[in-house]
Amino acid sequence: MPRNNILFNLDWQFLLKDTPNFFADDWQSIKLPHDWSIAFPFSSELDGATGYLPGGIGWYKKPFANPISRLHKKAFLVFDGIYNHSQIWLNGTHLHTQHYGYSPFIIDITRHLEEENELLIKVDRTRFVDSRWYTGSGIYRDVNLVMTDKTHIGLWQNRLSTPKITPSYAEIHQDIEIEFSERHQDKTMRLVSKVVESKKVGALSVSQHETKVEKINDKYHLILPIKNPKLWDTDTPFFYTVVTELYIDNVLVDITEERCGVRSIHFDTMNGFFLNNRPMKIQGVCLHHDGGIVGAAVPREVWQRRLTILKCGGVNAIRIAHNPASKVLLDLCDELGLLVQDEFFDEWDYPKDKRHNMGEQHADYYSRGSYEYFQEDAEKDLTNTLLCHHNHPSIFMWSIGNEIEWTYPRNVQATGFFDAKWDGNYFWSLPPNSPSEIAQQLKSLPKQRYDIGKTAQKLTQWVKKLDPHRPVTANCILPSVSYLSGYSDALDVIGYSYRRVIYDYGHQLYPHLPIIGNESLPQWHEWKAVIERPFIAGLFLWTGINYLGESHNQWPTKITNSGLLDTAGFKKPSYFLFQSLWTETPITKIYTHPASSSNLNINKANYLAFEKDPHAWEQRLWSWHDVEQHWNYENGDWIIVEVISNCPSVELWINEITYGVRHLTSQNDHIMRWAVPFTAGSIQARGLIDDRSECIDVIATTQQAYLIKITEEAVSDNDEVKQFVISILDENNNPITHQDTSFILDDMYNLDWIGSDNGNINTANCFTQKQCHTYQGKTLLMVRIKNQNAGYSFSILHPHLGRFTYHS
């Protein structure tokens, strides 16, 4: 009988307590995924490394009936991730301990089932500073119950690859491992695989294998040919379905369906990256795993809204930082056509300092991280991740680690960057030590127990054993020494972390290894360096979205402000900059700020604004300078107007008076600027192509707040989680972005409250409170529908503007 896969997220109970009373009535009914930390108030007594939110010990329990039946003889629990240090019992029997919080894992529960069952899970997050970013706490990803026959295709043991592709012909290769029941020994096994384009069309390809069962476990290799294949690509993410049927003596005992994207990937040392033999620059962003309001327990709808906005901005790739992604996120990347670099670890043999991002400086219990179990668990965690994620066509690279060099002191010392006698700047300087000097230092400096090169090679061997087709990379913060320490010998593509200034150095000295910017500043100078060098495959900006944490001693700043989007998913100036660089659609976007608080020089006679240091743009870091999206100043004030556009020229108008044209080629930093005296009315930037206005942005001087606009940001017709943008408008329907206000969410019908977020990095307001605040004129609300077959509504109650109600 075919397997049955049940989402196991409902009817759980939760208790946050060190030692629970299993019969008490203070257990809370919840639905998974669940992150208990995000519901708490932010506290300055906690640590900004993990977002000023607490950890603790949480308990989960779930009763369920015995799923074993005449048709299904085996039962498995599949966990996509528990953060972290979890222990799992079924009916009082301890089944599993899982330390690492990001890797998926499977538990065979068959032998421990009774007629009525209780699953109990303890999650120990008392190490609440165990990461350099916000992690969340609890069963924060999906759980599935899978039931099969005793003879079945192994879970995660149906691996697909597409090593042979031409325009007229392709092959899907299938590697399958089957677990056989003892009662099926010496019987005839028949394996049938079909490639299906849609349910309305018959199989495009069929492959079979028949043999006598002689082992408890056996492996098989099938090849499925396809004529004139449709390719999975970033513009056209097309899938085939591979349906695999397992028969014993002509009786169907198992069936699986796997999505498969036919695509080729190739890195070239001279010409960069190719997808399906088409040259492509990686226009990527790095993402941490939190979803703002929802913490680490991110619903599909939240990821879909965020990823869709990034895709519209020209993003074609995601680097998962610095841990394996959720299945939900990978499924969406498959469907949206976003390439993925899936990363395994942030720590290997030695710890990082969670508060300062480099070698360890705090040896306290609360900051003990994943390195503690690396020696015993790394192979298991890497293998589970790779097997679970293998069939996602979006994954085009595996990353074995992130900025690992910080934790091996001899590698840091050998660079020469941190020698007290050196007076350069690490970010912008070439390596002070030559390759021969670095090699000599590595030879003479004291060695640690573990060697970075040997560990890297071990990790890559584990990857290649299961997936010989995808390249292996790592994010190297000290590539000049990684080339010589044995680290780069384990890589197919070396990734640079903030080292664009040595692109030429690496290419000239080590021409055998392709280069990609795995972590790069969200500034024009980074992209300029890439497009000027065909041999650079592309880059990943740090980051696509602002994220919680990495804010040690920065209270009340709880968020790292490096994203193209803020935590509410609202677009920041850097988003529009890279949209102008990464898309061909004409765009124009106006920002303003007072000249009095600017670091620019101005020429009032010609309405010019320009940087005091003409080369300052070349060393801009993560954050954007302060700008506004309004035209509400005092008459006579001189205002800097900045326009981001990909049009060759932009003309600025204020109240139908032109203030001149700026040309994109004349702007070093890709931003066009004016200095103008403020006059109430409207300011308009007209993007010009061939002297014709192609795109226009307008900002008007606003009046008093008049109404509240509620806009649903739907991502599909059947969203369970609903996302609404609340905006404050004046009587002319112009958004008011220079004044903030508060309101109360009221009268919810058929809805559960999730929270609100306005993207402000410096507020300590709890996401879950129902008194909501705008920032720059808007905020995001998030609710969950209780009954999707019924309507829903809610009201916003403002102290001066009154009540505004939304009905579905």
PDB file of N, CA and C in Angstrom, residues 631-693:
ATOM      1  N   TRP A 631       8.298  65.242   1.799  1.00  0.00           N
ATOM      2  CA  TRP A 631       8.585  66.598   1.337  1.00  0.00           C
ATOM      3  C   TRP A 631       7.867  67.573   2.277  1.00  0.00           C
ATOM      4  N   ASN A 632       8.224  67.472   3.575  1.00  0.00           N
ATOM      5  CA  ASN A 632       7.655  68.314   4.625  1.00  0.00           C
ATOM      6  C   ASN A 632       8.790  68.923   5.433  1.00  0.00           C
ATOM      7  N   TYR A 633       9.244  70.090   5.020  1.00  0.00           N
ATOM      8  CA  TYR A 633      10.318  70.788   5.708  1.00  0.00           C
ATOM      9  C   TYR A 633       9.883  72.245   5.931  1.00  0.00           C
ATOM     10  N   GLU A 634      10.775  73.041   6.452  1.00  0.00           N
ATOM     11  CA  GLU A 634      10.497  74.463   6.659  1.00  0.00           C
ATOM     12  C   GLU A 634      10.874  75.242   5.404  1.00  0.00           C
ATOM     13  N   ASN A 635      10.024  76.192   5.030  1.00  0.00           N
ATOM     14  CA  ASN A 635      10.312  77.016   3.854  1.00  0.00           C
ATOM     15  C   ASN A 635      11.683  77.678   3.979  1.00  0.00           C
ATOM     16  N   GLY A 636      12.440  77.578   2.905  1.00  0.00           N
ATOM     17  CA  GLY A 636      13.773  78.183   2.887  1.00  0.00           C
ATOM     18  C   GLY A 636      14.879  77.233   3.286  1.00  0.00           C
ATOM     19  N   ASP A 637      14.544  76.118   3.953  1.00  0.00           N
ATOM     20  CA  ASP A 637      15.568  75.128   4.292  1.00  0.00           C
ATOM     21  C   ASP A 637      16.157  74.542   3.008  1.00  0.00           C
ATOM     22  N   TRP A 638      17.464  74.346   3.018  1.00  0.00           N
ATOM     23  CA  TRP A 638      18.099  73.662   1.887  1.00  0.00           C
ATOM     24  C   TRP A 638      18.045  72.157   2.117  1.00  0.00           C
ATOM     25  N   ILE A 639      17.566  71.474   1.100  1.00  0.00           N
ATOM     26  CA  ILE A 639      17.320  70.037   1.207  1.00  0.00           C
ATOM     27  C   ILE A 639      18.139  69.294   0.147  1.00  0.00           C
ATOM     28  N   ILE A 640      18.737  68.197   0.570  1.00  0.00           N
ATOM     29  CA  ILE A 640      19.412  67.301  -0.373  1.00  0.00           C
ATOM     30  C   ILE A 640      18.367  66.346  -0.942  1.00  0.00           C
ATOM     31  N   VAL A 641      18.283  66.297  -2.250  1.00  0.00           N
ATOM     32  CA  VAL A 641      17.402  65.342  -2.931  1.00  0.00           C
ATOM     33  C   VAL A 641      18.285  64.298  -3.603  1.00  0.00           C
ATOM     34  N   GLU A 642      18.045  63.050  -3.275  1.00  0.00           N
ATOM     35  CA  GLU A 642      18.804  61.952  -3.872  1.00  0.00           C
ATOM     36  C   GLU A 642      17.843  61.081  -4.673  1.00  0.00           C
ATOM     37  N   VAL A 643      18.228  60.752  -5.879  1.00  0.00           N
ATOM     38  CA  VAL A 643      17.388  59.942  -6.752  1.00  0.00           C
ATOM     39  C   VAL A 643      18.164  58.706  -7.190  1.00  0.00           C
ATOM     40  N   ILE A 644      17.540  57.555  -6.970  1.00  0.00           N
ATOM     41  CA  ILE A 644      18.083  56.285  -7.451  1.00  0.00           C
ATOM     42  C   ILE A 644      17.329  55.927  -8.717  1.00  0.00           C
ATOM     43  N   SER A 645      18.050  55.648  -9.776  1.00  0.00           N
ATOM     44  CA  SER A 645      17.398  55.342 -11.048  1.00  0.00           C
ATOM     45  C   SER A 645      18.357  54.573 -11.947  1.00  0.00           C
ATOM     46  N   ASN A 646      17.779  53.782 -12.847  1.00  0.00           N
ATOM     47  CA  ASN A 646      18.592  53.164 -13.891  1.00  0.00           C
ATOM     48  C   ASN A 646      18.369  53.843 -15.243  1.00  0.00           C
ATOM     49  N   CYS A 647      17.654  54.952 -15.233  1.00  0.00           N
ATOM     50  CA  CYS A 647      17.507  55.744 -16.456  1.00  0.00           C
ATOM     51  C   CYS A 647      18.801  56.531 -16.697  1.00  0.00           C
ATOM     52  N   PRO A 648      19.172  56.736 -17.953  1.00  0.00           N
ATOM     53  CA  PRO A 648      20.425  57.460 -18.228  1.00  0.00           C
ATOM     54  C   PRO A 648      20.472  58.857 -17.636  1.00  0.00           C
ATOM     55  N   SER A 649      19.298  59.500 -17.572  1.00  0.00           N
ATOM     56  CA  SER A 649      19.229  60.859 -17.033  1.00  0.00           C
ATOM     57  C   SER A 649      17.964  61.009 -16.202  1.00  0.00           C
ATOM     58  N   VAL A 650      18.007  61.931 -15.253  1.00  0.00           N
ATOM     59  CA  VAL A 650      16.837  62.255 -14.434  1.00  0.00           C
ATOM     60  C   VAL A 650      16.730  63.775 -14.346  1.00  0.00           C
ATOM     61  N   GLU A 651      15.511  64.280 -14.539  1.00  0.00           N
ATOM     62  CA  GLU A 651      15.243  65.708 -14.379  1.00  0.00           C
ATOM     63  C   GLU A 651      14.396  65.903 -13.131  1.00  0.00           C
ATOM     64  N   LEU A 652      14.782  66.886 -12.310  1.00  0.00           N
ATOM     65  CA  LEU A 652      14.077  67.167 -11.058  1.00  0.00           C
ATOM     66  C   LEU A 652      13.192  68.394 -11.221  1.00  0.00           C
ATOM     67  N   TRP A 653      11.951  68.243 -10.791  1.00  0.00           N
ATOM     68  CA  TRP A 653      10.974  69.336 -10.840  1.00  0.00           C
ATOM     69  C   TRP A 653      10.391  69.553  -9.445  1.00  0.00           C
ATOM     70  N   ILE A 654      10.188  70.829  -9.094  1.00  0.00           N
ATOM     71  CA  ILE A 654       9.453  71.188  -7.883  1.00  0.00           C
ATOM     72  C   ILE A 654       8.374  72.185  -8.295  1.00  0.00           C
ATOM     73  N   ASN A 655       7.132  71.778  -8.125  1.00  0.00           N
ATOM     74  CA  ASN A 655       6.006  72.656  -8.480  1.00  0.00           C
ATOM     75  C   ASN A 655       6.142  73.205  -9.901  1.00  0.00           C
ATOM     76  N   GLU A 656       6.450  72.320 -10.833  1.00  0.00           N
ATOM     77  CA  GLU A 656       6.547  72.643 -12.261  1.00  0.00           C
ATOM     78  C   GLU A 656       7.717  73.556 -12.608  1.00  0.00           C
ATOM     79  N   ILE A 657       8.680  73.665 -11.693  1.00  0.00           N
ATOM     80  CA  ILE A 657       9.926  74.388 -11.989  1.00  0.00           C
ATOM     81  C   ILE A 657      11.053  73.370 -12.031  1.00  0.00           C
ATOM     82  N   THR A 658      11.805  73.348 -13.104  1.00  0.00           N
ATOM     83  CA  THR A 658      12.877  72.368 -13.234  1.00  0.00           C
ATOM     84  C   THR A 658      14.133  72.835 -12.508  1.00  0.00           C
ATOM     85  N   TYR A 659      14.798  71.914 -11.897  1.00  0.00           N
ATOM     86  CA  TYR A 659      16.063  72.181 -11.208  1.00  0.00           C
ATOM     87  C   TYR A 659      17.223  71.450 -11.883  1.00  0.00           C
ATOM     88  N   GLY A 660      17.013  71.094 -13.135  1.00  0.00           N
ATOM     89  CA  GLY A 660      18.120  70.563 -13.908  1.00  0.00           C
ATOM     90  C   GLY A 660      18.108  69.058 -14.059  1.00  0.00           C
ATOM     91  N   VAL A 661      19.002  68.614 -14.910  1.00  0.00           N
ATOM     92  CA  VAL A 661      19.134  67.196 -15.256  1.00  0.00           C
ATOM     93  C   VAL A 661      20.457  66.670 -14.714  1.00  0.00           C
ATOM     94  N   ARG A 662      20.412  65.451 -14.169  1.00  0.00           N
ATOM     95  CA  ARG A 662      21.632  64.746 -13.779  1.00  0.00           C
ATOM     96  C   ARG A 662      21.758  63.503 -14.664  1.00  0.00           C
ATOM     97  N   HIS A 663      23.014  63.158 -14.976  1.00  0.00           N
ATOM     98  CA  HIS A 663      23.288  62.010 -15.843  1.00  0.00           C
ATOM     99  C   HIS A 663      23.933  60.891 -15.020  1.00  0.00           C
ATOM    100  N   LEU A 664      23.443  59.705 -15.204  1.00  0.00           N
ATOM    101  CA  LEU A 664      23.897  58.570 -14.392  1.00  0.00           C
ATOM    102  C   LEU A 664      25.396  58.324 -14.545  1.00  0.00           C
ATOM    103  N   THR A 665      25.909  58.465 -15.735  1.00  0.00           N
ATOM    104  CA  THR A 665      27.333  58.189 -15.968  1.00  0.00           C
ATOM    105  C   THR A 665      28.244  59.163 -15.234  1.00  0.00           C
ATOM    106  N   SER A 666      27.687  60.274 -14.774  1.00  0.00           N
ATOM    107  CA  SER A 666      28.512  61.267 -14.068  1.00  0.00           C
ATOM    108  C   SER A 666      28.538  61.031 -12.558  1.00  0.00           C
ATOM    109  N   GLN A 667      27.793  60.032 -12.086  1.00  0.00           N
ATOM    110  CA  GLN A 667      27.672  59.809 -10.640  1.00  0.00           C
ATOM    111  C   GLN A 667      28.531  58.602 -10.232  1.00  0.00           C
ATOM    112  N   ASN A 668      29.554  58.849  -9.428  1.00  0.00           N
ATOM    113  CA  ASN A 668      30.452  57.764  -9.018  1.00  0.00           C
ATOM    114  C   ASN A 668      29.731  56.655  -8.274  1.00  0.00           C
ATOM    115  N   ASP A 669      28.746  57.026  -7.458  1.00  0.00           N
ATOM    116  CA  ASP A 669      28.100  56.041  -6.590  1.00  0.00           C
ATOM    117  C   ASP A 669      26.706  55.646  -7.068  1.00  0.00           C
ATOM    118  N   HIS A 670      26.370  56.007  -8.317  1.00  0.00           N
ATOM    119  CA  HIS A 670      25.091  55.606  -8.914  1.00  0.00           C
ATOM    120  C   HIS A 670      23.899  56.312  -8.274  1.00  0.00           C
ATOM    121  N   ILE A 671      24.127  57.408  -7.576  1.00  0.00           N
ATOM    122  CA  ILE A 671      23.047  58.192  -6.974  1.00  0.00           C
ATOM    123  C   ILE A 671      23.121  59.615  -7.533  1.00  0.00           C
ATOM    124  N   MET A 672      21.994  60.118  -8.040  1.00  0.00           N
ATOM    125  CA  MET A 672      21.927  61.483  -8.572  1.00  0.00           C
ATOM    126  C   MET A 672      21.425  62.430  -7.481  1.00  0.00           C
ATOM    127  N   ARG A 673      22.102  63.586  -7.349  1.00  0.00           N
ATOM    128  CA  ARG A 673      21.814  64.479  -6.219  1.00  0.00           C
ATOM    129  C   ARG A 673      21.581  65.913  -6.682  1.00  0.00           C
ATOM    130  N   TRP A 674      20.724  66.582  -5.903  1.00  0.00           N
ATOM    131  CA  TRP A 674      20.491  68.015  -6.030  1.00  0.00           C
ATOM    132  C   TRP A 674      20.476  68.619  -4.622  1.00  0.00           C
ATOM    133  N   ALA A 675      20.790  69.880  -4.535  1.00  0.00           N
ATOM    134  CA  ALA A 675      20.551  70.677  -3.328  1.00  0.00           C
ATOM    135  C   ALA A 675      19.571  71.771  -3.717  1.00  0.00           C
ATOM    136  N   VAL A 676      18.413  71.796  -3.054  1.00  0.00           N
ATOM    137  CA  VAL A 676      17.354  72.732  -3.457  1.00  0.00           C
ATOM    138  C   VAL A 676      16.743  73.379  -2.220  1.00  0.00           C
ATOM    139  N   PRO A 677      16.218  74.599  -2.385  1.00  0.00           N
ATOM    140  CA  PRO A 677      15.480  75.222  -1.274  1.00  0.00           C
ATOM    141  C   PRO A 677      14.081  74.621  -1.199  1.00  0.00           C
ATOM    142  N   PHE A 678      13.647  74.358   0.021  1.00  0.00           N
ATOM    143  CA  PHE A 678      12.327  73.752   0.165  1.00  0.00           C
ATOM    144  C   PHE A 678      11.218  74.743  -0.165  1.00  0.00           C
ATOM    145  N   THR A 679      10.264  74.237  -0.942  1.00  0.00           N
ATOM    146  CA  THR A 679       9.014  74.939  -1.206  1.00  0.00           C
ATOM    147  C   THR A 679       7.894  73.920  -1.129  1.00  0.00           C
ATOM    148  N   ALA A 680       6.877  74.185  -0.338  1.00  0.00           N
ATOM    149  CA  ALA A 680       5.770  73.227  -0.205  1.00  0.00           C
ATOM    150  C   ALA A 680       5.108  72.987  -1.555  1.00  0.00           C
ATOM    151  N   GLY A 681       4.623  71.769  -1.720  1.00  0.00           N
ATOM    152  CA  GLY A 681       3.970  71.377  -2.966  1.00  0.00           C
ATOM    153  C   GLY A 681       4.321  69.948  -3.309  1.00  0.00           C
ATOM    154  N   SER A 682       4.941  69.768  -4.462  1.00  0.00           N
ATOM    155  CA  SER A 682       5.350  68.415  -4.834  1.00  0.00           C
ATOM    156  C   SER A 682       6.709  68.443  -5.507  1.00  0.00           C
ATOM    157  N   ILE A 683       7.443  67.370  -5.298  1.00  0.00           N
ATOM    158  CA  ILE A 683       8.744  67.192  -5.931  1.00  0.00           C
ATOM    159  C   ILE A 683       8.639  65.973  -6.833  1.00  0.00           C
ATOM    160  N   GLN A 684       9.202  66.106  -8.022  1.00  0.00           N
ATOM    161  CA  GLN A 684       9.016  65.067  -9.030  1.00  0.00           C
ATOM    162  C   GLN A 684      10.354  64.773  -9.706  1.00  0.00           C
ATOM    163  N   ALA A 685      10.693  63.485  -9.778  1.00  0.00           N
ATOM    164  CA  ALA A 685      11.881  63.041 -10.510  1.00  0.00           C
ATOM    165  C   ALA A 685      11.416  62.293 -11.743  1.00  0.00           C
ATOM    166  N   ARG A 686      11.843  62.778 -12.905  1.00  0.00           N
ATOM    167  CA  ARG A 686      11.438  62.174 -14.163  1.00  0.00           C
ATOM    168  C   ARG A 686      12.631  61.444 -14.771  1.00  0.00           C
ATOM    169  N   GLY A 687      12.551  60.110 -14.797  1.00  0.00           N
ATOM    170  CA  GLY A 687      13.588  59.321 -15.437  1.00  0.00           C
ATOM    171  C   GLY A 687      13.477  59.422 -16.938  1.00  0.00           C
ATOM    172  N   LEU A 688      14.585  59.790 -17.589  1.00  0.00           N
ATOM    173  CA  LEU A 688      14.578  60.055 -19.022  1.00  0.00           C
ATOM    174  C   LEU A 688      15.350  58.980 -19.786  1.00  0.00           C
ATOM    175  N   ILE A 689      14.727  58.459 -20.824  1.00  0.00           N
ATOM    176  CA  ILE A 689      15.382  57.568 -21.771  1.00  0.00           C
ATOM    177  C   ILE A 689      15.151  58.159 -23.153  1.00  0.00           C
ATOM    178  N   ASP A 690      16.244  58.460 -23.858  1.00  0.00           N
ATOM    179  CA  ASP A 690      16.146  59.138 -25.157  1.00  0.00           C
ATOM    180  C   ASP A 690      15.339  60.437 -25.031  1.00  0.00           C
ATOM    181  N   ASP A 691      15.583  61.135 -23.920  1.00  0.00           N
ATOM    182  CA  ASP A 691      14.956  62.436 -23.641  1.00  0.00           C
ATOM    183  C   ASP A 691      13.447  62.353 -23.427  1.00  0.00           C
ATOM    184  N   ARG A 692      12.912  61.158 -23.247  1.00  0.00           N
ATOM    185  CA  ARG A 692      11.485  61.002 -22.941  1.00  0.00           C
ATOM    186  C   ARG A 692      11.317  60.504 -21.512  1.00  0.00           C
ATOM    187  N   SER A 693      10.304  60.993 -20.817  1.00  0.00           N
ATOM    188  CA  SER A 693      10.029  60.539 -19.452  1.00  0.00           C
ATOM    189  C   SER A 693       9.513  59.105 -19.490  1.00  0.00           C
TER     190      SER A 693
END
